[in-house]
Short mmCIF file of C-alpha atoms in Angstrom, two decimals:
data_model
loop_
_atom_site.label_atom_id
_atom_site.label_comp_id
_atom_site.label_asym_id
_atom_site.label_seq_id
_atom_site.Cartn_x
_atom_site.Cartn_y
_atom_site.Cartn_z
CA UNK A 18 0.00 0.00 0.00
CA UNK A 19 1.13 3.52 -0.79
CA UNK A 20 -0.20 6.84 0.48
CA UNK A 21 -0.66 9.08 -2.56
CA UNK A 22 -1.78 12.72 -2.81
CA UNK A 23 -5.42 12.95 -3.86
CA UNK A 24 -6.51 16.52 -3.18
CA UNK A 25 -6.37 19.47 -0.80
CA UNK A 26 -8.43 19.97 2.35
CA UNK A 27 -9.25 23.61 3.13
CA UNK A 28 -10.33 25.04 6.46
CA UNK A 29 -11.22 28.74 6.46
CA UNK A 30 -10.54 29.28 10.16
CA UNK A 31 -13.49 31.67 10.40
CA UNK A 32 -15.61 31.73 13.52
CA UNK A 33 -19.25 32.77 13.75
CA UNK A 34 -18.47 35.66 16.14
CA UNK A 35 -15.59 36.83 13.96
CA UNK A 36 -17.79 36.92 10.88
CA UNK A 37 -20.49 38.95 12.66
CA UNK A 38 -18.01 41.40 14.18
CA UNK A 39 -15.91 41.51 11.03
CA UNK A 40 -12.68 40.66 12.84
CA UNK A 41 -11.91 37.38 11.08
CA UNK A 42 -9.50 37.54 8.18
CA UNK A 43 -9.76 35.34 5.14
CA UNK A 44 -6.93 33.05 6.26
CA UNK A 45 -7.29 29.55 4.94
CA UNK A 46 -5.52 26.52 6.27
CA UNK A 47 -4.66 24.04 3.54
CA UNK A 48 -3.28 20.56 3.86
CA UNK A 49 -2.66 17.90 1.29
CA UNK A 50 -4.94 14.86 1.57
CA UNK A 51 -3.46 11.38 1.22
CA UNK A 52 -5.36 8.34 -0.06
CA UNK A 53 -4.59 4.64 0.13
CA UNK A 54 -3.46 3.14 -3.16
CA UNK A 55 -2.88 -0.58 -3.68
CA UNK A 56 -1.26 -2.60 -6.44
CA UNK A 57 -3.31 -5.61 -7.53
CA UNK A 58 -1.41 -8.08 -9.76
CA UNK A 59 -2.88 -10.76 -11.98
CA UNK A 60 -1.06 -13.02 -14.45
CA UNK A 61 -1.32 -10.43 -17.22
CA UNK A 62 -2.25 -7.03 -15.75
CA UNK A 63 -1.13 -4.85 -12.85
CA UNK A 64 -3.88 -2.57 -11.49
CA UNK A 65 -3.45 0.45 -9.22
CA UNK A 66 -6.61 0.85 -7.16
CA UNK A 67 -8.02 3.23 -4.53
CA UNK A 68 -10.96 2.67 -2.19
CA UNK A 69 -14.15 4.49 -3.24
CA UNK A 70 -15.16 4.96 0.43
CA UNK A 71 -12.72 7.76 1.26
CA UNK A 72 -14.07 8.43 4.76
CA UNK A 73 -13.81 4.85 6.08
CA UNK A 74 -11.34 2.89 3.93
CA UNK A 75 -10.52 -0.62 5.12
CA UNK A 76 -6.83 -1.43 5.49
CA UNK A 77 -6.15 -4.45 3.29
CA UNK A 78 -3.56 -7.09 4.17
CA UNK A 79 -0.49 -6.81 1.95
CA UNK A 80 0.66 -9.88 0.02
CA UNK A 81 -2.59 -11.84 0.43
CA UNK A 82 -4.71 -13.34 -2.32
CA UNK A 83 -7.81 -11.41 -3.34
CA UNK A 84 -10.80 -12.06 -5.56
CA UNK A 85 -12.15 -9.30 -7.76
CA UNK A 86 -14.53 -8.58 -10.57
CA UNK A 87 -15.16 -5.48 -12.63
CA UNK A 88 -18.70 -4.14 -12.75
CA UNK A 89 -19.38 -1.05 -14.86
CA UNK A 90 -16.91 1.61 -13.68
CA UNK A 91 -15.79 0.00 -10.41
CA UNK A 92 -13.68 -2.90 -9.25
CA UNK A 93 -15.29 -5.08 -6.57
CA UNK A 94 -12.63 -6.70 -4.37
CA UNK A 95 -12.95 -9.34 -1.65
CA UNK A 96 -10.15 -10.71 0.54
CA UNK A 97 -11.20 -14.11 1.97
CA UNK A 98 -8.57 -13.92 4.77
CA UNK A 99 -9.96 -10.55 5.92
CA UNK A 100 -13.75 -11.02 6.02
CA UNK A 101 -14.69 -11.96 2.45
CA UNK A 102 -16.84 -8.83 2.05
CA UNK A 103 -16.82 -7.15 -1.38
CA UNK A 104 -15.67 -3.54 -1.36
CA UNK A 105 -15.67 -0.96 -4.16
CA UNK A 106 -12.44 0.41 -5.60
CA UNK A 107 -11.57 2.80 -8.43
CA UNK A 108 -8.91 1.77 -10.92
CA UNK A 109 -6.37 4.58 -11.35
CA UNK A 110 -4.14 2.76 -13.85
CA UNK A 111 -3.63 -0.56 -15.63
CA UNK A 112 -0.37 -1.92 -17.01
CA UNK A 113 0.28 -5.09 -19.00
CA UNK A 114 2.80 -7.45 -17.42
CA UNK A 115 5.40 -9.08 -19.68
CA UNK A 116 5.87 -12.44 -17.99
CA UNK A 117 8.36 -13.84 -20.49
CA UNK A 118 9.80 -11.31 -22.99
CA UNK A 119 11.62 -14.05 -24.98
CA UNK A 120 8.32 -15.92 -25.40
CA UNK A 121 6.63 -12.77 -26.74
CA UNK A 122 9.43 -12.19 -29.29
CA UNK A 123 9.23 -15.77 -30.60
CA UNK A 124 5.43 -15.48 -30.91
CA UNK A 125 5.78 -12.33 -33.03
CA UNK A 126 8.46 -13.94 -35.23
CA UNK A 127 6.24 -16.98 -35.88
CA UNK A 128 3.36 -14.84 -37.20
#
């Protein structure tokens, strides 16, 4: 799991009394938000995924087997060792895995 930047959280710092009296300035506190990002590997594709539930993301065990399926625009992932419950994830990137580069070259030459 990696923690990756996924936005900025702003807090104006204004109070109700300060707004009424006009003493509050327009100072804004900003901090960078971090989101969980996981790498999910299959035989052919490596997916980078983030939980869709940003407020209460479940911490997944690293290195365990997982079952997933893709439904419309989301990836549904279940980890049997955790609790087996399906959770929704967004796919941020997909990359093909070259398992055996020499095998791929010989396949192309044979065609």
